[in-house]
Each structure stands twice: as structure tokens, then as C-alpha cells.
PDB file of C-alpha atoms in Angstrom:
ATOM      1  CA  MET A   1      11.077  11.828  -7.714  1.00  0.00           C
ATOM      2  CA  SER A   2      13.983  11.729  -4.998  1.00  0.00           C
ATOM      3  CA  HIS A   3      15.427  14.678  -3.677  1.00  0.00           C
ATOM      4  CA  ALA A   4      18.157  16.521  -5.193  1.00  0.00           C
ATOM      5  CA  ARG A   5      21.373  17.143  -3.346  1.00  0.00           C
ATOM      6  CA  SER A   6      21.429  20.492  -1.383  1.00  0.00           C
ATOM      7  CA  PRO A   7      24.028  22.268   0.705  1.00  0.00           C
ATOM      8  CA  MET A   8      22.266  20.983   3.669  1.00  0.00           C
ATOM      9  CA  ASP A   9      23.217  17.384   2.861  1.00  0.00           C
ATOM     10  CA  THR A  10      26.819  17.873   1.666  1.00  0.00           C
ATOM     11  CA  PHE A  11      28.448  16.619   4.810  1.00  0.00           C
ATOM     12  CA  GLY A  12      25.665  14.147   5.776  1.00  0.00           C
ATOM     13  CA  LEU A  13      24.634  13.318   9.126  1.00  0.00           C
ATOM     14  CA  VAL A  14      26.653  13.609  12.211  1.00  0.00           C
ATOM     15  CA  GLY A  15      25.991  10.977  15.032  1.00  0.00           C
ATOM     16  CA  ARG A  16      22.038  10.311  15.427  1.00  0.00           C
ATOM     17  CA  ARG A  17      22.408   6.538  14.454  1.00  0.00           C
ATOM     18  CA  ARG A  18      19.613   5.815  17.457  1.00  0.00           C
ATOM     19  CA  GLU A  19      17.495   8.448  16.001  1.00  0.00           C
ATOM     20  CA  LEU A  20      17.725   7.555  12.439  1.00  0.00           C
ATOM     21  CA  ALA A  21      16.944   3.758  13.398  1.00  0.00           C
ATOM     22  CA  GLU A  22      14.044   4.944  15.423  1.00  0.00           C
ATOM     23  CA  VAL A  23      12.661   7.214  12.302  1.00  0.00           C
ATOM     24  CA  ARG A  24      13.033   4.063  10.037  1.00  0.00           C
ATOM     25  CA  ARG A  25      11.383   1.684  12.517  1.00  0.00           C
ATOM     26  CA  VAL A  26       8.317   4.031  13.185  1.00  0.00           C
ATOM     27  CA  LEU A  27       8.011   5.032   9.563  1.00  0.00           C
ATOM     28  CA  ALA A  28       7.612   1.304   8.917  1.00  0.00           C
ATOM     29  CA  ALA A  29       4.855   0.754  11.038  1.00  0.00           C
ATOM     30  CA  SER A  30       3.252   4.282  10.699  1.00  0.00           C
ATOM     31  CA  ARG A  31       1.965   6.283   7.771  1.00  0.00           C
ATOM     32  CA  LEU A  32       2.634   9.663   9.515  1.00  0.00           C
ATOM     33  CA  VAL A  33       5.753  10.324  11.465  1.00  0.00           C
ATOM     34  CA  THR A  34       6.678  13.829  12.740  1.00  0.00           C
ATOM     35  CA  LEU A  35      10.269  14.620  13.756  1.00  0.00           C
ATOM     36  CA  THR A  36      10.052  17.181  16.422  1.00  0.00           C
ATOM     37  CA  GLY A  37      12.516  19.203  18.558  1.00  0.00           C
ATOM     38  CA  VAL A  38      13.743  22.827  18.996  1.00  0.00           C
ATOM     39  CA  ALA A  39      15.170  25.024  16.198  1.00  0.00           C
ATOM     40  CA  GLY A  40      18.345  23.924  14.747  1.00  0.00           C
ATOM     41  CA  VAL A  41      18.379  20.536  16.380  1.00  0.00           C
ATOM     42  CA  GLY A  42      18.799  18.724  13.073  1.00  0.00           C
ATOM     43  CA  LYS A  43      15.188  17.745  11.986  1.00  0.00           C
ATOM     44  CA  SER A  44      15.713  18.515   8.436  1.00  0.00           C
ATOM     45  CA  ARG A  45      19.050  16.708   8.261  1.00  0.00           C
ATOM     46  CA  LEU A  46      17.650  13.529  10.076  1.00  0.00           C
ATOM     47  CA  ALA A  47      14.799  13.439   7.535  1.00  0.00           C
ATOM     48  CA  LEU A  48      16.989  13.748   4.584  1.00  0.00           C
ATOM     49  CA  ALA A  49      19.402  10.842   6.149  1.00  0.00           C
ATOM     50  CA  ALA A  50      15.983   8.771   6.760  1.00  0.00           C
ATOM     51  CA  MET A  51      15.076   9.518   2.980  1.00  0.00           C
ATOM     52  CA  SER A  52      18.327   8.176   1.725  1.00  0.00           C
ATOM     53  CA  GLY A  53      18.117   4.804   3.032  1.00  0.00           C
ATOM     54  CA  LEU A  54      14.461   4.207   2.015  1.00  0.00           C
ATOM     55  CA  GLY A  55      14.314   4.328  -1.791  1.00  0.00           C
ATOM     56  CA  GLY A  56      13.861   0.496  -2.021  1.00  0.00           C
ATOM     57  CA  SER A  57      10.780   0.701   0.003  1.00  0.00           C
ATOM     58  CA  PHE A  58       8.858   3.080  -1.955  1.00  0.00           C
ATOM     59  CA  PRO A  59       8.828   2.256  -5.879  1.00  0.00           C
ATOM     60  CA  ASP A  60       7.096   5.157  -6.939  1.00  0.00           C
ATOM     61  CA  GLY A  61       9.670   7.688  -5.184  1.00  0.00           C
ATOM     62  CA  LEU A  62      10.689   9.919  -2.510  1.00  0.00           C
ATOM     63  CA  CYS A  63       9.853  13.378  -2.463  1.00  0.00           C
ATOM     64  CA  ARG A  64      11.046  16.207  -0.091  1.00  0.00           C
ATOM     65  CA  VAL A  65       9.220  19.519  -0.057  1.00  0.00           C
ATOM     66  CA  ASP A  66      11.088  22.253   1.908  1.00  0.00           C
ATOM     67  CA  LEU A  67       8.241  24.624   3.198  1.00  0.00           C
ATOM     68  CA  THR A  68      10.550  27.088   4.477  1.00  0.00           C
ATOM     69  CA  SER A  69       9.949  29.913   2.230  1.00  0.00           C
ATOM     70  CA  VAL A  70       6.037  29.286   1.670  1.00  0.00           C
ATOM     71  CA  ARG A  71       4.154  31.843   3.677  1.00  0.00           C
ATOM     72  CA  ASP A  72       0.774  31.633   2.452  1.00  0.00           C
ATOM     73  CA  PRO A  73      -1.123  28.443   3.437  1.00  0.00           C
ATOM     74  CA  ALA A  74      -3.389  28.303   0.346  1.00  0.00           C
ATOM     75  CA  LEU A  75      -0.050  27.613  -1.567  1.00  0.00           C
ATOM     76  CA  LEU A  76       0.743  24.493   0.188  1.00  0.00           C
ATOM     77  CA  GLY A  77      -1.025  22.035  -2.112  1.00  0.00           C
ATOM     78  CA  HIS A  78       0.571  23.720  -5.170  1.00  0.00           C
ATOM     79  CA  VAL A  79       3.836  23.761  -3.709  1.00  0.00           C
ATOM     80  CA  VAL A  80       3.458  19.948  -3.148  1.00  0.00           C
ATOM     81  CA  ALA A  81       2.153  19.156  -6.498  1.00  0.00           C
ATOM     82  CA  ALA A  82       5.038  21.105  -8.092  1.00  0.00           C
ATOM     83  CA  ALA A  83       7.645  18.998  -6.037  1.00  0.00           C
ATOM     84  CA  LEU A  84       5.726  15.949  -6.981  1.00  0.00           C
ATOM     85  CA  GLY A  85       5.814  16.689 -10.697  1.00  0.00           C
ATOM     86  CA  VAL A  86       1.959  17.130 -10.763  1.00  0.00           C
ATOM     87  CA  ARG A  87       1.300  20.000 -13.291  1.00  0.00           C
ATOM     88  CA  GLU A  88      -2.454  20.129 -13.814  1.00  0.00           C
ATOM     89  CA  ARG A  89      -4.177  23.337 -14.610  1.00  0.00           C
ATOM     90  CA  THR A  90      -7.716  23.123 -13.439  1.00  0.00           C
ATOM     91  CA  ALA A  91     -10.209  24.846 -11.060  1.00  0.00           C
ATOM     92  CA  ARG A  92     -10.469  21.836  -8.973  1.00  0.00           C
ATOM     93  CA  PRO A  93      -8.895  22.030  -5.425  1.00  0.00           C
ATOM     94  CA  GLN A  94      -5.271  21.154  -5.420  1.00  0.00           C
ATOM     95  CA  THR A  95      -5.823  18.444  -2.827  1.00  0.00           C
ATOM     96  CA  ASP A  96      -8.320  16.520  -5.290  1.00  0.00           C
ATOM     97  CA  VAL A  97      -5.585  16.828  -7.907  1.00  0.00           C
ATOM     98  CA  LEU A  98      -3.115  15.176  -5.817  1.00  0.00           C
ATOM     99  CA  VAL A  99      -5.282  12.430  -4.512  1.00  0.00           C
ATOM    100  CA  ASP A 100      -6.099  11.651  -8.391  1.00  0.00           C
ATOM    101  CA  ARG A 101      -2.680  11.806  -9.613  1.00  0.00           C
ATOM    102  CA  LEU A 102      -1.169   9.966  -6.466  1.00  0.00           C
ATOM    103  CA  ALA A 103      -3.726   6.949  -6.398  1.00  0.00           C
ATOM    104  CA  HIS A 104      -2.272   3.712  -6.135  1.00  0.00           C
ATOM    105  CA  ARG A 105       1.199   5.136  -5.723  1.00  0.00           C
ATOM    106  CA  ARG A 106       3.424   3.928  -2.956  1.00  0.00           C
ATOM    107  CA  LEU A 107       5.638   6.747  -2.116  1.00  0.00           C
ATOM    108  CA  LEU A 108       7.213   8.662   0.842  1.00  0.00           C
ATOM    109  CA  LEU A 109       6.393  12.520   0.974  1.00  0.00           C
ATOM    110  CA  VAL A 110       8.626  14.453   3.330  1.00  0.00           C
ATOM    111  CA  LEU A 111       7.392  17.790   4.626  1.00  0.00           C
ATOM    112  CA  ASP A 112      10.053  19.855   5.906  1.00  0.00           C
ATOM    113  CA  THR A 113       9.898  22.926   8.134  1.00  0.00           C
ATOM    114  CA  CYS A 114       6.014  22.500   8.955  1.00  0.00           C
ATOM    115  CA  GLU A 115       5.888  24.855  11.918  1.00  0.00           C
ATOM    116  CA  HIS A 116       4.535  27.747  10.441  1.00  0.00           C
ATOM    117  CA  LEU A 117       1.943  26.071   8.384  1.00  0.00           C
ATOM    118  CA  VAL A 118       0.911  23.653  10.994  1.00  0.00           C
ATOM    119  CA  GLU A 119      -2.803  23.770  10.315  1.00  0.00           C
ATOM    120  CA  ALA A 120      -2.508  23.844   6.360  1.00  0.00           C
ATOM    121  CA  CYS A 121      -0.042  20.719   6.844  1.00  0.00           C
ATOM    122  CA  ALA A 122      -2.327  19.036   9.278  1.00  0.00           C
ATOM    123  CA  ASP A 123      -5.482  19.392   6.841  1.00  0.00           C
ATOM    124  CA  LEU A 124      -3.415  18.374   3.903  1.00  0.00           C
ATOM    125  CA  THR A 125      -1.725  15.400   5.236  1.00  0.00           C
ATOM    126  CA  GLY A 126      -5.074  14.392   6.891  1.00  0.00           C
ATOM    127  CA  VAL A 127      -6.915  14.316   3.445  1.00  0.00           C
ATOM    128  CA  LEU A 128      -3.946  12.563   1.427  1.00  0.00           C
ATOM    129  CA  LEU A 129      -3.583   9.810   4.155  1.00  0.00           C
ATOM    130  CA  ARG A 130      -7.300   8.824   4.250  1.00  0.00           C
ATOM    131  CA  ALA A 131      -7.579   8.878   0.559  1.00  0.00           C
ATOM    132  CA  LEU A 132      -4.092   7.139  -0.312  1.00  0.00           C
ATOM    133  CA  PRO A 133      -3.678   4.061   1.527  1.00  0.00           C
ATOM    134  CA  GLU A 134       0.081   3.627  -0.048  1.00  0.00           C
ATOM    135  CA  LEU A 135       1.239   7.061   0.975  1.00  0.00           C
ATOM    136  CA  ARG A 136       3.507   7.666   3.812  1.00  0.00           C
ATOM    137  CA  ILE A 137       4.541  11.157   5.244  1.00  0.00           C
ATOM    138  CA  LEU A 138       7.579  12.316   7.232  1.00  0.00           C
ATOM    139  CA  THR A 139       7.248  15.622   8.568  1.00  0.00           C
ATOM    140  CA  ALA A 140       9.855  18.004  10.361  1.00  0.00           C
ATOM    141  CA  SER A 141       8.157  20.442  12.708  1.00  0.00           C
ATOM    142  CA  ARG A 142       8.793  22.154  15.846  1.00  0.00           C
ATOM    143  CA  GLN A 143       5.005  21.585  16.591  1.00  0.00           C
ATOM    144  CA  LEU A 144       3.155  18.319  16.041  1.00  0.00           C
ATOM    145  CA  LEU A 145       0.384  18.333  13.270  1.00  0.00           C
ATOM    146  CA  GLY A 146      -2.289  16.816  15.554  1.00  0.00           C
ATOM    147  CA  VAL A 147      -3.348  14.552  12.892  1.00  0.00           C
ATOM    148  CA  ALA A 148      -5.026  10.969  13.917  1.00  0.00           C
ATOM    149  CA  GLY A 149      -2.447   8.380  13.761  1.00  0.00           C
ATOM    150  CA  GLU A 150       0.713  11.075  13.995  1.00  0.00           C
ATOM    151  CA  HIS A 151       3.466   9.457  15.538  1.00  0.00           C
ATOM    152  CA  THR A 152       6.272  11.502  17.055  1.00  0.00           C
ATOM    153  CA  VAL A 153      10.016  10.874  17.091  1.00  0.00           C
ATOM    154  CA  VAL A 154      11.588  13.823  19.214  1.00  0.00           C
ATOM    155  CA  VAL A 155      15.042  14.828  18.290  1.00  0.00           C
ATOM    156  CA  PRO A 156      17.069  16.113  21.010  1.00  0.00           C
ATOM    157  CA  PRO A 157      20.078  18.160  21.063  1.00  0.00           C
ATOM    158  CA  LEU A 158      23.386  16.221  20.567  1.00  0.00           C
ATOM    159  CA  PRO A 159      25.246  15.780  23.883  1.00  0.00           C
ATOM    160  CA  ALA A 160      27.758  18.105  24.637  1.00  0.00           C
ATOM    161  CA  PRO A 161      30.934  17.811  26.876  1.00  0.00           C
ATOM    162  CA  GLY A 162      30.798  19.531  30.248  1.00  0.00           C
ATOM    163  CA  PRO A 163      33.273  21.696  31.677  1.00  0.00           C
ATOM    164  CA  GLU A 164      35.180  18.854  33.489  1.00  0.00           C
ATOM    165  CA  CYS A 165      35.905  17.133  30.025  1.00  0.00           C
ATOM    166  CA  ALA A 166      39.251  17.976  28.784  1.00  0.00           C
ATOM    167  CA  GLY A 167      41.488  17.089  25.937  1.00  0.00           C
ATOM    168  CA  ALA A 168      41.148  14.200  23.665  1.00  0.00           C
ATOM    169  CA  ALA A 169      37.871  13.163  25.293  1.00  0.00           C
ATOM    170  CA  VAL A 170      36.056  16.329  23.951  1.00  0.00           C
ATOM    171  CA  ALA A 171      36.518  15.055  20.530  1.00  0.00           C
ATOM    172  CA  ALA A 172      34.647  11.980  21.418  1.00  0.00           C
ATOM    173  CA  TYR A 173      31.147  14.129  21.340  1.00  0.00           C
ATOM    174  CA  ASP A 174      29.145  14.197  18.279  1.00  0.00           C
ATOM    175  CA  SER A 175      28.223  17.978  19.021  1.00  0.00           C
ATOM    176  CA  VAL A 176      31.919  18.742  18.800  1.00  0.00           C
ATOM    177  CA  ALA A 177      32.215  16.764  15.496  1.00  0.00           C
ATOM    178  CA  LEU A 178      29.603  18.719  14.071  1.00  0.00           C
ATOM    179  CA  PHE A 179      30.995  22.067  15.161  1.00  0.00           C
ATOM    180  CA  VAL A 180      34.315  21.215  13.633  1.00  0.00           C
ATOM    181  CA  ARG A 181      32.570  20.210  10.323  1.00  0.00           C
ATOM    182  CA  ARG A 182      30.375  23.598  10.285  1.00  0.00           C
ATOM    183  CA  ALA A 183      33.748  25.345  11.197  1.00  0.00           C
ATOM    184  CA  MET A 184      35.437  23.679   8.045  1.00  0.00           C
ATOM    185  CA  GLU A 185      32.541  24.602   5.897  1.00  0.00           C
ATOM    186  CA  VAL A 186      32.832  28.263   6.822  1.00  0.00           C
ATOM    187  CA  ASP A 187      36.711  27.968   6.437  1.00  0.00           C
ATOM    188  CA  ARG A 188      35.981  26.619   2.533  1.00  0.00           C
ATOM    189  CA  THR A 189      34.021  29.694   1.665  1.00  0.00           C
TER     190      THR A 189
END
């Protein structure tokens, strides 16, 4: 149930050691953690990096669900079920199916890009967390879900060199290293 490699994690995380340690620390103590920050700051990449080091903590797996293309809130449960490999045709609500199939399983569910489905994600996570005591959920969203027990890790922009910074000192900034990596990706295409 672990995530497949995607173009997003080809190069890995640049910087963010402190934030990554914070995500893992908070996730060890909390069942719902939301990574929040402005668009493009690296919430998704940080979530992927956090997942990569947690496999041993979740014997029943890790599952990342990219919600970027989900526009209909009514489909959220079905998309999560499909990502988890739950394939059950029934007239029952999808949340009930998920609760039944995930009972007694210790896993990490990562819901990525929740901001356009905040209410639906809040409803789903609330139901799942109440019914499944072994489940932990990590979300990445520009907005908080507002679910009881939600803990937040703010993902700030990477520090950038100021105008007074010159020469080799510029290369010491993670934002510059990230820029160089992205430029190399474009150059290879």
C-alpha cells in the first residue's frame, strides 16, 4: 500500500530537515496532522518525505491519496477507497465500507491537496478517526480541516538570499539549491 514513485519525488526533498523532524514528532503523538502553508511551498513533497521514513511504524501500510483532480466532494470516499485497494460494490456509504475494511489496521493515510475539498476531507477524517483507533492521517492543505484533535505543522517558504548576499554565499541557501534542481529538470527535457 505504499506510494509509487512519481515525478514529484524524483529529486527528493531539499532542506526541510527541521520541518521533517517536526512532522514525524507530531505524527508520533497525534492521529491527525495537517501540513499547511501557501501554494507551492512544498507541503506535498514534505508529506512524501515524511512517509518515506515511517514504513516501519505502520505495519499495515502507508497510502498517499492525491486529491488534486478530485472536484466532486461526493467522490472523496471512493477515491480514498480505490487508493487503499478497497474494492467493494455496495449501496452502503463508502465511509462505512472504509471503516469495516480498515478495522484493526495500523496504517498512515496521507490526503494530499485537501484545500478544495476541506469540508469533505474534514467529514471523512472525522468519521475515520472516531471509528479506527489505529489510523493516523497526515493531510497537506492550504486550509486547516478544523477537525477535533488536528495538529498543525506550518510549512514556511525556504529562506532566500537577500540583495546583499553575493558569490558563493548564495549557494548556501536551500531555496537556491531547489531552484538549481528545478532548472536541471527543465534542462533535461
